[in-house]
Amino acid sequence: MKFRNSHSWHSNADERGFLRHSTPLLIAWIVISLLILAIGWTSLEKNLIHQKETAETAASRHAELLADAYAERLYRSLQAIDQITLYVKHGWEKAGTSFHLESITESGNIAASAGFYVSIVDRYGFLLSSTIINPLPANAVNQAYFSQQERSRTDFLYIGYPVQGIFTNQTVVHFSRKLMTEDGTFNGVVLVAVEPSFFITQFDEGVINSNRLLTILDTDRSVHIARIGERIFDSTQQPVSNLLPISGTKGQKILPGEPWFSDKRSRYVAWHTTEGYGMIALAGIDQEEVLAPYQVQRHRSYLYAGIASALLIAFSLFGTLAFARLRWRKHQLDAMQETYRAATEGGQEGFYIARPVENSNGDIVDFKIIDCNERGATILRHRRDELIGKTIRTVYHGEAAKGTMHLLRHALTTRHFSGEIEARIGDPSGLSWLYVTISKPDGDLAVTLRDISDIKKHVSELERRSNEDTLTGLPNRLWINNYLPGALESAQHSEQMLALLFIDLDGFKSVNDTMGHEAGDELLRNAGHRLKDAIRPHDYVVRIGGDEFVVIVEDMAHKIDAAHVADRILKSFQEAFRLSKGMHSVGTSIGISVFPDDGQDADTLLKNADMAMYAVKTSGKRNYQFFDAHFAEAVQSKHQCEMELQYALEHDQLIMYYQPRVDMTSGEISSMEALVRWAHPTRGVVDPAAFIPVAEETGLIIQLGEQVIDKVCAQLAFWAQTGQKLVPISINVSPKQFQEIDVADTLALALSRYRVPASLIELELTESTMMENRPAMAEALHKLQAMGVTLLVDDFGTGYSSLSQLQELDFDVLKVDKAFTARLEKSPEGKIFFSAIITMAHSLGMRVVAEGVETLEQIKSLKELHCDEVQGYFISKPLAPSERQQGTYETAAEFGIGS
């Protein structure tokens, strides 16, 4: 009994002594626990704040991209509407009441679609012409789009708010431009009425969420149109305040729901002002939707942190009790490990503790797993009791064992590792990707494993979709933009050539027009398959848009390699496509650019391949051609000429010269030919041969021809003011003018404007003009002759006209091409042929003019042949106009002409 008492006393004493010596350790343990809690919660709060900031930054950036994209779409819509108002204004002011919107809509000049109406309102507010079917009877005098234009002294595009249209009884946005009379007074308005949905439903990028916002604002921040999710608000109920706190042409901010939005939902908004029109496109992304994943994560993190904190406190209590009860350190450590393992069993992360295994030399040859949780054992395809005690080399095999050993040795040295690991062959987890965290708190390594295979698959799928054309499954433009720079760098290092084949399908448009877009899509898919079959196995086919494809040919030793691929592509398209709606044949036009000769970067190579394809298109299609720098320069030069000519037409740089025709009998000036010149600001006076072909090809000849007619009539009116006797002026008319406009109406307007009689105007037409659309041409010419206009056949002998055509079209004057005049003195046949022309013309009642007369001998010969008139440098070069018509009353006796 005494022994027991003595033993108990010693035990209590030891306990008191242990407690006395352990108190600092106990306090340190408590302090460390509190520090861990503080650090953990601080890190958690910082991480949550970072996650929130990241989500908000991404939302703001997304809103900015939406606003930029919608501003661009809005600008294009406003520009299209503006062009329509200008087109109708110009047509109405030029043609007057003969300009009908209904016929123009049928001809395709103005798009007629649901919710899009074009009208002309006269000066009294009544509807004159419209694309509206069965418009309501109403008067627009009191409408803002009419009254503002009536009061305005300038020509501007009026943009209204959504209101109920008086002609359609539908909610529309009004656009208008004023119409002017010739004396500059108000003559009504051109009105374009567009349903609000036209501006807001065409843009669906990112707007499918129920609370995302798209809004169109005026410069004063007043709301025109608004859309939240799929709902479009009308003018009587707007979800956005007219006083949004935004400024500048573009920007972004967070706006609280109160007081800015009627639904009281806060949003990340961005705005962008459209160029030229001042309209503001504003996009808003709902804050609650953006932060929903964050709130879920925040709640989950607080829950896990609370559990972890409770566990840590529990660890501290266990440690305190252990110290209080004099527990051994190993028991404390085992209890803590067991508690941590129990706390993490319900999570998605697995862990194991790896202890280094050294050989006799102190080298680490393996790692032994001394502890793990159930999730960690499951990931490694073991039960927990089986895994504990195994080494890494017995768990992993082959390359997986080597890689894991290397990773653990590295973490043992650096004390930490975290990152994504792709599973290797022999990895027992069988997973694709793991996120591994390794730390070294003491001599052992704590390894945490998390399966991220699904996340990686999702990211990979997103990347694949963004780089893949949805219709054909081929790589798209984004893919080629990302791939080409690296491919070019690789080709440069390996000193190999790389080629781009720019492919356009010939005849694809007719498939869409005749069979529909579904057949067109089917053809594009089949075309993609044929292209893949035609190229080499290691080459790529890319669809960059529409019916355009690009083939990347790598590892080339010679340019002929690209030509061989192009040949195979051409042959593969020789067979017609069997579509669900029938057979259809298309070809390919292929332009080829080669690195490094044709460009050093992706943009240049693509542009030059496109240019080479254009060269094939212009030379007959269904072929291939390498990039030609000379052709590219010629195209660029032609494009430059076109832009400068357009500028010249808009800024009145064209001037008129006049070359007289002389009557062979009287020796007097019988007429003058109007010849256009370009007064170029840097090149001086430019001859028409340098710009008329470009005008013909681009269609600018219509505007040019109208200006020539206007300038000639204005010049005649000026000369008439002096009271002198006038002679007619002949004007050259292009075939395109007869094809695309009513020349008689254009001429009649100019004659009326300047009060010039039609007898003073002659029109010169080439033989090719007479050959085209003969019934319509005959009708147009008869209309001109009925006005009193004289008609001349210009450059006769260079075309394919016949005597029957001349007789049928009833021309007044025949101008013989200068090539026949030049042969008069070179051979007897020249005179015989010219004599035959004169005899033929006289028999048809036509006068004959010899062009290109340059010598006195030619004058004498023509007089002998009874030619009626002559024109050429021997008589006079083309001259700029003066105060009087040149040589109107002069005789030509000095030329050997006259009685």
CSV table of N, CA and C in Angstrom, one decimal, residues 790-857:
chain,number,residue,atom,x,y,z
A,790,THR,N,-30.1,64.5,-132.1
A,790,THR,CA,-29.5,63.8,-133.3
A,790,THR,C,-28.7,62.6,-132.8
A,791,LEU,N,-28.7,61.5,-133.5
A,791,LEU,CA,-28.0,60.3,-133.1
A,791,LEU,C,-26.9,60.0,-134.1
A,792,LEU,N,-25.7,59.7,-133.6
A,792,LEU,CA,-24.5,59.4,-134.4
A,792,LEU,C,-24.0,58.0,-134.1
A,793,VAL,N,-23.5,57.3,-135.1
A,793,VAL,CA,-22.8,56.0,-134.9
A,793,VAL,C,-21.3,56.4,-134.9
A,794,ASP,N,-20.7,56.1,-133.7
A,794,ASP,CA,-19.3,56.5,-133.5
A,794,ASP,C,-18.4,55.3,-133.8
A,795,ASP,N,-17.2,55.7,-134.3
A,795,ASP,CA,-16.1,54.7,-134.6
A,795,ASP,C,-16.7,53.5,-135.5
A,796,PHE,N,-17.4,53.9,-136.6
A,796,PHE,CA,-18.0,52.9,-137.5
A,796,PHE,C,-16.9,52.1,-138.2
A,797,GLY,N,-17.1,50.8,-138.2
A,797,GLY,CA,-16.1,49.9,-138.9
A,797,GLY,C,-15.3,49.1,-137.9
A,798,THR,N,-15.4,49.4,-136.6
A,798,THR,CA,-14.7,48.7,-135.6
A,798,THR,C,-15.5,47.6,-135.0
A,799,GLY,N,-16.8,47.6,-135.2
A,799,GLY,CA,-17.7,46.6,-134.6
A,799,GLY,C,-18.3,45.7,-135.6
A,800,TYR,N,-19.5,45.2,-135.3
A,800,TYR,CA,-20.1,44.1,-136.1
A,800,TYR,C,-21.5,44.5,-136.6
A,801,SER,N,-21.7,45.8,-136.7
A,801,SER,CA,-23.1,46.3,-137.1
A,801,SER,C,-23.3,46.0,-138.6
A,802,SER,N,-24.5,45.8,-139.0
A,802,SER,CA,-24.9,45.5,-140.3
A,802,SER,C,-25.8,46.7,-140.9
A,803,LEU,N,-25.9,46.7,-142.2
A,803,LEU,CA,-26.8,47.7,-142.9
A,803,LEU,C,-28.2,47.6,-142.4
A,804,SER,N,-28.7,46.4,-142.1
A,804,SER,CA,-30.1,46.3,-141.6
A,804,SER,C,-30.2,47.0,-140.2
A,805,GLN,N,-29.2,46.8,-139.4
A,805,GLN,CA,-29.3,47.4,-138.1
A,805,GLN,C,-29.3,49.0,-138.2
A,806,LEU,N,-28.4,49.5,-139.1
A,806,LEU,CA,-28.4,51.0,-139.2
A,806,LEU,C,-29.7,51.5,-139.8
A,807,GLN,N,-30.3,50.7,-140.7
A,807,GLN,CA,-31.6,51.1,-141.2
A,807,GLN,C,-32.7,51.0,-140.2
A,808,GLU,N,-32.7,49.9,-139.4
A,808,GLU,CA,-33.7,49.7,-138.4
A,808,GLU,C,-33.6,50.8,-137.3
A,809,LEU,N,-32.4,51.2,-136.8
A,809,LEU,CA,-32.3,52.1,-135.7
A,809,LEU,C,-32.4,53.5,-136.2
A,810,ASP,N,-32.3,53.8,-137.5
A,810,ASP,CA,-32.5,55.1,-138.1
A,810,ASP,C,-31.6,56.2,-137.5
A,811,PHE,N,-30.3,56.0,-137.6
A,811,PHE,CA,-29.3,57.0,-137.1
A,811,PHE,C,-29.3,58.2,-138.1
A,812,ASP,N,-28.7,59.3,-137.6
A,812,ASP,CA,-28.7,60.5,-138.5
A,812,ASP,C,-27.3,60.7,-139.1
A,813,VAL,N,-26.2,60.3,-138.3
A,813,VAL,CA,-24.9,60.6,-138.8
A,813,VAL,C,-24.0,59.4,-138.6
A,814,LEU,N,-23.1,59.1,-139.5
A,814,LEU,CA,-22.2,58.0,-139.4
A,814,LEU,C,-20.8,58.6,-139.3
A,815,LYS,N,-20.1,58.3,-138.2
A,815,LYS,CA,-18.7,58.7,-138.0
A,815,LYS,C,-17.8,57.5,-138.3
A,816,VAL,N,-16.9,57.7,-139.3
A,816,VAL,CA,-16.1,56.6,-139.8
A,816,VAL,C,-14.8,56.6,-138.9
A,817,ASP,N,-14.4,55.4,-138.4
A,817,ASP,CA,-13.3,55.3,-137.5
A,817,ASP,C,-12.0,55.9,-138.2
A,818,LYS,N,-11.1,56.4,-137.4
A,818,LYS,CA,-9.9,57.1,-137.9
A,818,LYS,C,-9.0,56.1,-138.6
A,819,ALA,N,-9.1,54.8,-138.3
A,819,ALA,CA,-8.3,53.8,-138.9
A,819,ALA,C,-8.5,53.7,-140.4
A,820,PHE,N,-9.8,54.0,-140.9
A,820,PHE,CA,-10.1,54.0,-142.3
A,820,PHE,C,-9.6,55.3,-142.9
A,821,THR,N,-9.7,56.4,-142.2
A,821,THR,CA,-9.2,57.7,-142.7
A,821,THR,C,-7.7,57.6,-142.9
A,822,ALA,N,-6.9,56.9,-142.0
A,822,ALA,CA,-5.5,56.8,-142.1
A,822,ALA,C,-5.1,56.0,-143.4
A,823,ARG,N,-6.0,55.1,-143.9
A,823,ARG,CA,-5.6,54.2,-145.0
A,823,ARG,C,-6.0,54.8,-146.4
A,824,LEU,N,-6.5,56.1,-146.3
A,824,LEU,CA,-7.0,56.7,-147.6
A,824,LEU,C,-5.8,56.9,-148.6
A,825,GLU,N,-4.7,57.3,-148.1
A,825,GLU,CA,-3.6,57.6,-149.0
A,825,GLU,C,-2.6,56.5,-149.1
A,826,LYS,N,-2.8,55.4,-148.4
A,826,LYS,CA,-1.9,54.3,-148.4
A,826,LYS,C,-2.1,53.2,-149.5
A,827,SER,N,-3.4,53.1,-149.9
A,827,SER,CA,-3.7,52.1,-151.0
A,827,SER,C,-5.0,52.5,-151.6
A,828,PRO,N,-5.1,52.1,-152.9
A,828,PRO,CA,-6.4,52.4,-153.6
A,828,PRO,C,-7.6,51.7,-152.9
A,829,GLU,N,-7.3,50.6,-152.3
A,829,GLU,CA,-8.4,49.9,-151.6
A,829,GLU,C,-9.0,50.7,-150.5
A,830,GLY,N,-8.1,51.6,-149.8
A,830,GLY,CA,-8.6,52.4,-148.8
A,830,GLY,C,-9.7,53.4,-149.2
A,831,LYS,N,-9.4,54.0,-150.4
A,831,LYS,CA,-10.4,54.9,-151.0
A,831,LYS,C,-11.7,54.2,-151.4
A,832,ILE,N,-11.5,53.0,-152.0
A,832,ILE,CA,-12.7,52.2,-152.4
A,832,ILE,C,-13.6,51.9,-151.2
A,833,PHE,N,-12.9,51.4,-150.2
A,833,PHE,CA,-13.7,51.0,-149.0
A,833,PHE,C,-14.4,52.3,-148.4
A,834,PHE,N,-13.7,53.4,-148.3
A,834,PHE,CA,-14.3,54.6,-147.7
A,834,PHE,C,-15.5,55.1,-148.6
A,835,SER,N,-15.3,55.0,-149.9
A,835,SER,CA,-16.3,55.4,-150.9
A,835,SER,C,-17.6,54.5,-150.7
A,836,ALA,N,-17.4,53.2,-150.5
A,836,ALA,CA,-18.5,52.3,-150.2
A,836,ALA,C,-19.3,52.7,-149.0
A,837,ILE,N,-18.5,53.1,-147.9
A,837,ILE,CA,-19.2,53.5,-146.7
A,837,ILE,C,-20.1,54.7,-146.9
A,838,ILE,N,-19.5,55.7,-147.7
A,838,ILE,CA,-20.2,57.0,-147.9
A,838,ILE,C,-21.4,56.7,-148.7
A,839,THR,N,-21.3,55.9,-149.8
A,839,THR,CA,-22.4,55.6,-150.6
A,839,THR,C,-23.5,54.9,-149.8
A,840,MET,N,-23.2,53.9,-149.0
A,840,MET,CA,-24.1,53.2,-148.2
A,840,MET,C,-24.9,54.2,-147.2
A,841,ALA,N,-24.1,55.0,-146.5
A,841,ALA,CA,-24.7,55.9,-145.6
A,841,ALA,C,-25.6,56.9,-146.3
A,842,HIS,N,-25.2,57.5,-147.4
A,842,HIS,CA,-26.1,58.4,-148.1
A,842,HIS,C,-27.4,57.8,-148.6
A,843,SER,N,-27.2,56.5,-149.0
A,843,SER,CA,-28.5,55.8,-149.4
A,843,SER,C,-29.4,55.6,-148.3
A,844,LEU,N,-28.9,55.6,-147.0
A,844,LEU,CA,-29.8,55.5,-145.9
A,844,LEU,C,-30.2,56.8,-145.3
A,845,GLY,N,-29.8,57.9,-146.0
A,845,GLY,CA,-30.1,59.3,-145.5
A,845,GLY,C,-29.3,59.7,-144.4
A,846,MET,N,-28.1,59.2,-144.3
A,846,MET,CA,-27.2,59.6,-143.2
A,846,MET,C,-26.0,60.4,-143.7
A,847,ARG,N,-25.6,61.4,-142.9
A,847,ARG,CA,-24.4,62.2,-143.2
A,847,ARG,C,-23.2,61.4,-142.7
A,848,VAL,N,-22.0,61.7,-143.4
A,848,VAL,CA,-20.8,60.9,-143.0
A,848,VAL,C,-19.8,61.9,-142.5
A,849,VAL,N,-19.1,61.5,-141.4
A,849,VAL,CA,-18.1,62.3,-140.8
A,849,VAL,C,-16.8,61.4,-140.8
A,850,ALA,N,-15.7,62.0,-141.3
A,850,ALA,CA,-14.4,61.3,-141.3
A,850,ALA,C,-13.7,61.7,-140.0
A,851,GLU,N,-13.3,60.7,-139.1
A,851,GLU,CA,-12.6,61.0,-137.9
A,851,GLU,C,-11.1,60.9,-138.2
A,852,GLY,N,-10.3,61.5,-137.3
A,852,GLY,CA,-8.9,61.4,-137.3
A,852,GLY,C,-8.2,62.0,-138.5
A,853,VAL,N,-8.7,63.1,-139.1
A,853,VAL,CA,-8.1,63.8,-140.3
A,853,VAL,C,-6.9,64.5,-139.8
A,854,GLU,N,-5.7,64.2,-140.4
A,854,GLU,CA,-4.5,64.8,-139.9
A,854,GLU,C,-3.7,65.4,-141.1
A,855,THR,N,-4.0,65.2,-142.3
A,855,THR,CA,-3.2,65.8,-143.4
A,855,THR,C,-4.1,66.5,-144.5
A,856,LEU,N,-3.5,67.4,-145.3
A,856,LEU,CA,-4.3,68.1,-146.3
A,856,LEU,C,-4.6,67.1,-147.4
A,857,GLU,N,-3.8,66.1,-147.7
A,857,GLU,CA,-4.1,65.1,-148.7
A,857,GLU,C,-5.4,64.3,-148.3
